[in-house]
One Martini backbone bead per residue (centre of mass of N, CA, C, O) as a GRO file, in nm:
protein
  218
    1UNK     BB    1   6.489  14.233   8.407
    2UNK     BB    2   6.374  14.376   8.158
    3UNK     BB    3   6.338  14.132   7.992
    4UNK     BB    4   6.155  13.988   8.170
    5UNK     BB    5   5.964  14.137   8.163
    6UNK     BB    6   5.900  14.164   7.819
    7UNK     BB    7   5.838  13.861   7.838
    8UNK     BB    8   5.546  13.887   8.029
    9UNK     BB    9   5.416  14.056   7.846
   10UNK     BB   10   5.411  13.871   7.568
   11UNK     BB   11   5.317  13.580   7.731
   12UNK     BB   12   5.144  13.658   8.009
   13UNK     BB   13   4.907  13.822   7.920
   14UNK     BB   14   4.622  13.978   7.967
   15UNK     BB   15   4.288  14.093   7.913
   16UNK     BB   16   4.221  14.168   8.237
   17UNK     BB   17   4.457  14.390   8.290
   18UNK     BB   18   4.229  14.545   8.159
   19UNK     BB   19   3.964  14.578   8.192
   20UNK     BB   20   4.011  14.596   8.504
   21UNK     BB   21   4.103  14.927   8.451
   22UNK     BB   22   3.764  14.998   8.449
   23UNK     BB   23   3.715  14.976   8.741
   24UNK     BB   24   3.741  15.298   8.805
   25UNK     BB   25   3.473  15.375   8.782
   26UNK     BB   26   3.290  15.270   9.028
   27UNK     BB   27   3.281  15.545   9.168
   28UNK     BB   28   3.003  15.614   8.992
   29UNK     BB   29   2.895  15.455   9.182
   30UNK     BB   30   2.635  15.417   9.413
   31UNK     BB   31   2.615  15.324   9.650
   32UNK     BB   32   2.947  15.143   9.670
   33UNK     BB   33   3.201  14.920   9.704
   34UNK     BB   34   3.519  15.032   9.590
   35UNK     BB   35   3.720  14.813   9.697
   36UNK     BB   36   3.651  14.596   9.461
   37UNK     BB   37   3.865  14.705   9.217
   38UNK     BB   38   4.112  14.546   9.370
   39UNK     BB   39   4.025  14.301   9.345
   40UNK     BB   40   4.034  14.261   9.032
   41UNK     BB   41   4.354  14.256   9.019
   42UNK     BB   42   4.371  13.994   9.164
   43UNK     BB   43   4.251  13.838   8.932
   44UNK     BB   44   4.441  13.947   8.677
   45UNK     BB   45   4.688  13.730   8.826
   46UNK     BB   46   4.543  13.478   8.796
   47UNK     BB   47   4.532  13.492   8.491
   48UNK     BB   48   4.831  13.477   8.459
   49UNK     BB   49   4.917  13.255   8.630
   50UNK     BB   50   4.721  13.053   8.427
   51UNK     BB   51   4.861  13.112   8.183
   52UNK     BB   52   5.150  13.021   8.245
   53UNK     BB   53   5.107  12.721   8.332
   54UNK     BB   54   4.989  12.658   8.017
   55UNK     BB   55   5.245  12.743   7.891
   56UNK     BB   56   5.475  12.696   8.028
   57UNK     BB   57   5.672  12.929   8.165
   58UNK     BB   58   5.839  12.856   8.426
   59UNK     BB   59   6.035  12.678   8.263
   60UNK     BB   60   6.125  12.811   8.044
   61UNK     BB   61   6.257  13.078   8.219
   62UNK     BB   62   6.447  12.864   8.364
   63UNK     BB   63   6.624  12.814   8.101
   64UNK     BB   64   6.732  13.106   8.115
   65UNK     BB   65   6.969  13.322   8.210
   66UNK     BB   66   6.883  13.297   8.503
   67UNK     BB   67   6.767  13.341   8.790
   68UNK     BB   68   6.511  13.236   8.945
   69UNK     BB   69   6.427  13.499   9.114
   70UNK     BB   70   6.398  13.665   8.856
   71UNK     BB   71   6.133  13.524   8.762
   72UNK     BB   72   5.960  13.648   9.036
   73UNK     BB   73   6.008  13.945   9.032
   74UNK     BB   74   5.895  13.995   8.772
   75UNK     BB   75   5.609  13.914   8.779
   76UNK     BB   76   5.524  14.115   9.023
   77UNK     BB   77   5.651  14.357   8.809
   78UNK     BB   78   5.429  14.315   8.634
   79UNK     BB   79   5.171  14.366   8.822
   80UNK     BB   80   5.226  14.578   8.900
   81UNK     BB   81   5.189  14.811   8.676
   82UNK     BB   82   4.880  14.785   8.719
   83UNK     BB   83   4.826  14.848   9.007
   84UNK     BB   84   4.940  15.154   8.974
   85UNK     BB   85   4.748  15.224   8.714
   86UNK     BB   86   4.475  15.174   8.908
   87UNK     BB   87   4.540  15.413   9.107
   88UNK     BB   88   4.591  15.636   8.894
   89UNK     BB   89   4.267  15.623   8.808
   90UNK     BB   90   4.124  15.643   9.047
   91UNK     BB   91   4.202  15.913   9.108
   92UNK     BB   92   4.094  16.034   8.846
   93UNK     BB   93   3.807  15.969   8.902
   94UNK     BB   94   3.802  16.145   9.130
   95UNK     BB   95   3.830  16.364   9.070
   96UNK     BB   96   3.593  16.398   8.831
   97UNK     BB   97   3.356  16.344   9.045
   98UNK     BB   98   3.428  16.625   9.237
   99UNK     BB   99   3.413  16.824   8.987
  100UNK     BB  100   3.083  16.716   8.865
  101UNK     BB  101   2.992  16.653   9.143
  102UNK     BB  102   2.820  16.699   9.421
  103UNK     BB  103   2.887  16.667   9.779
  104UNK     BB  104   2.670  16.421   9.804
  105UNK     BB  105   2.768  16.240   9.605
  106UNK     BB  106   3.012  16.155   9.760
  107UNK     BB  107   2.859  15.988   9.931
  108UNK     BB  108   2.875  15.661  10.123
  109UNK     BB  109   2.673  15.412  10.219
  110UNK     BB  110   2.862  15.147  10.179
  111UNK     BB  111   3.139  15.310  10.241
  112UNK     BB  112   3.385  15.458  10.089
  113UNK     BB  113   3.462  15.751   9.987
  114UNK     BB  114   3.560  15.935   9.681
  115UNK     BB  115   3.828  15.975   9.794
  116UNK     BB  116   4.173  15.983   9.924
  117UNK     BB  117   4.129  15.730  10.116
  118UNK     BB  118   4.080  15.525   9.925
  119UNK     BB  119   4.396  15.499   9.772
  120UNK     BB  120   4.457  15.378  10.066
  121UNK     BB  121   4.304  15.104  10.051
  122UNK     BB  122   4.435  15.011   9.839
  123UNK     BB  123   4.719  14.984   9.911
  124UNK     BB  124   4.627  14.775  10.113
  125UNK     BB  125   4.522  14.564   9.904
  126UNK     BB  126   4.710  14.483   9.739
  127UNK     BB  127   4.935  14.414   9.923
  128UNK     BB  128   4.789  14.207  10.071
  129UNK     BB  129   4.810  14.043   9.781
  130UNK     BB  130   5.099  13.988   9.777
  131UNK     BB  131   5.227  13.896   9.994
  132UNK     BB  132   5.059  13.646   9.987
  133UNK     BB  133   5.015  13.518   9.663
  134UNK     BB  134   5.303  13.476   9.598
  135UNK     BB  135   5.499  13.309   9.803
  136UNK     BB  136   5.277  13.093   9.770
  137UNK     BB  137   5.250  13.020   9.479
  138UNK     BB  138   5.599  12.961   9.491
  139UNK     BB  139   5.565  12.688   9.605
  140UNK     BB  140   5.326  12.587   9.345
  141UNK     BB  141   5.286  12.700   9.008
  142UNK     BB  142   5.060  12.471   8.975
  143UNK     BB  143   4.881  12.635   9.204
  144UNK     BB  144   4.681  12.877   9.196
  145UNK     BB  145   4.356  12.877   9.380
  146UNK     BB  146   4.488  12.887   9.673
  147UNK     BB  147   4.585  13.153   9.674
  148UNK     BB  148   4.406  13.373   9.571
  149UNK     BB  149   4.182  13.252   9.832
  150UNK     BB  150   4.346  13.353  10.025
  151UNK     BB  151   4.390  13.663   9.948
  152UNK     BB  152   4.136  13.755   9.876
  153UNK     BB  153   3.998  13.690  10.189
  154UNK     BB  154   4.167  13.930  10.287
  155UNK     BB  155   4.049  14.138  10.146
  156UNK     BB  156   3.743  14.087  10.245
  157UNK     BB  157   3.778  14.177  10.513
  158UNK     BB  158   3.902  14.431  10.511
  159UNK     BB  159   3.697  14.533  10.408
  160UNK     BB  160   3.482  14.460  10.637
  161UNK     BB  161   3.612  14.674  10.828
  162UNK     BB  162   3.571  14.909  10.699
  163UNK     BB  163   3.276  14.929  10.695
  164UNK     BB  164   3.243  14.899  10.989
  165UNK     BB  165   3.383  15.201  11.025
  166UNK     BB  166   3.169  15.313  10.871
  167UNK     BB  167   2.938  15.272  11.122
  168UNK     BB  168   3.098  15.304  11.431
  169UNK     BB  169   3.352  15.499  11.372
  170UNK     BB  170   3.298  15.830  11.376
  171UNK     BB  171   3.621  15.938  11.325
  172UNK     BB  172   3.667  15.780  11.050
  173UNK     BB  173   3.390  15.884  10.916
  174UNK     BB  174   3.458  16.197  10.924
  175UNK     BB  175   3.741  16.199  10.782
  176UNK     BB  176   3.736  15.946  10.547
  177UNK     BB  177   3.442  15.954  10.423
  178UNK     BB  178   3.427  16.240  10.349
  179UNK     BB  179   3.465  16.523  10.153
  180UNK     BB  180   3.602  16.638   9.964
  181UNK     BB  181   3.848  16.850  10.106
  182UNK     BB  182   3.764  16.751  10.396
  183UNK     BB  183   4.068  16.664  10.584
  184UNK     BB  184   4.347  16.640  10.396
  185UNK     BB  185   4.540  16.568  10.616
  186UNK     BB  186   4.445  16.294  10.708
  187UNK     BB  187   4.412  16.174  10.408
  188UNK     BB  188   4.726  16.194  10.331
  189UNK     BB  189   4.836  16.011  10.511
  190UNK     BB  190   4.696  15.766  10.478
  191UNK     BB  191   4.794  15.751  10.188
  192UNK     BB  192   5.068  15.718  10.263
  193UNK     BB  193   5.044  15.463  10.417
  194UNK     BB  194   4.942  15.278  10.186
  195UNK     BB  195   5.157  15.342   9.982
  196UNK     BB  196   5.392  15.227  10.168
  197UNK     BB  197   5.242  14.918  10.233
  198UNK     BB  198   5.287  14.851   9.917
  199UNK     BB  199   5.528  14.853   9.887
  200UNK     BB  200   5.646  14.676  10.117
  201UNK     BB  201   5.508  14.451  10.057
  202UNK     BB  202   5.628  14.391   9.767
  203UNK     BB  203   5.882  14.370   9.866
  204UNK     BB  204   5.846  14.124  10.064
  205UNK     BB  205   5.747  13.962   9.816
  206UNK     BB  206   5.988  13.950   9.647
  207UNK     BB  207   6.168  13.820   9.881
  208UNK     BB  208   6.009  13.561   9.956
  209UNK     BB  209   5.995  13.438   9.668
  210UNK     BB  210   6.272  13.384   9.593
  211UNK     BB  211   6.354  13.240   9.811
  212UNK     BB  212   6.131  12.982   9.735
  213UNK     BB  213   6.188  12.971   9.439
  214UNK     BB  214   6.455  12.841   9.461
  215UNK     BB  215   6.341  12.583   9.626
  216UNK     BB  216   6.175  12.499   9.397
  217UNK     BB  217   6.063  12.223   9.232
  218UNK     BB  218   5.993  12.126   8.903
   0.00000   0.00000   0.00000
């Protein structure tokens, strides 16, 4: 399996899966949707899925000695790499941001403030653009733009939903809008429940996609 990552390393790496690591800066634009950064991650797979396809990447690797089912599992774990590097910078973001500016600034007019619940929501976007397009991708690895759009529209309905509940569900509001510390045992659990979801969506994703990628026809 080390050596499938190091080969999509090699073969299918893109510029935009750094380019777009370089987008934890968001926290820094005043009153903006930042859960739009964990966006730009699955752009990024778009990207990487559609360098494989034009390279017959998916060809190549069936022909080594190696089960299908760990090729498709391969892809999925060097995207997560990306995906983790991504939150652990914005959290970084997130911290320096608290440090640097005043607790005013904290504050996002447009959605989900800067703070530690923001890197919950982050988990819960990525997993669910996980579990959707890579499933969906290895039924017809030929086919990258509808899985992408169909996974994109799940992340952007869920930022839809976090926006509203920032203005509708003063709870919500309260205590995960608020700036760091206030709240932090609320926010705390949040993160975990998001770091969980992306696990488990991840592994959902490696499962369900194995399963499909074995009897997909190339």
């Amino acid at each position: 399996m080390l050596n499938l990552v190091k080969k999509e390393f090699s073969l299918c790496l893109h510029a935009t899966c750094f380019i777009f690591l370089a987008f934890c800066a968001f926290v820094f634009i005043p009153n903006y949707p930042y859960e739009v950064m964990f966006f730009f991650s699955g752009l990024s797979v778009f990207f990487v899925c559609l360098t494989a396809r034009e390279n017959q990447d998916v060809c190549f690797s069936c022909t080594l000695p190696v089960k299908k089912s760990r090729v498709a599992i391969s892809r999925i774990l060097f995207c997560g790499i990306f995906q983790i590097v991504l939150l652990l910078l914005a959290g970084i973001s997130v911290a320096i941001k608290e440090a640097v500016f005043p607790a005013e600034a904290q504050i996002n007019l447009a959605g989900s403030s800067a703070n530690l619940a923001l890197l919950g929501h982050g988990g819960v976007l990525l997993g669910a653009f996980n579990l959707i397009f890579f499933p969906w991708y290895f039924r017809n690895p030929n086919r990258v733009g509808i899985p992408f759009f169909g996974a994109a529209a799940a992340q952007f309905l869920i930022v839809a939903i976090l926006i509203v509940l920032r203005f509708t569900a003063p709870v919500y509001s309260d205590l995960l809008v608020s700036p760091d510390p206030a709240h932090m045992g609320v926010k705390s659990i949040f993160l975990s429940v998001g770091v969980l979801f992306y696990l488990g969506a991840t592994a959902l994703a490696c499962f369900f996609s194995a399963k499909i990628f074995e009897k997909t026809d190339l």
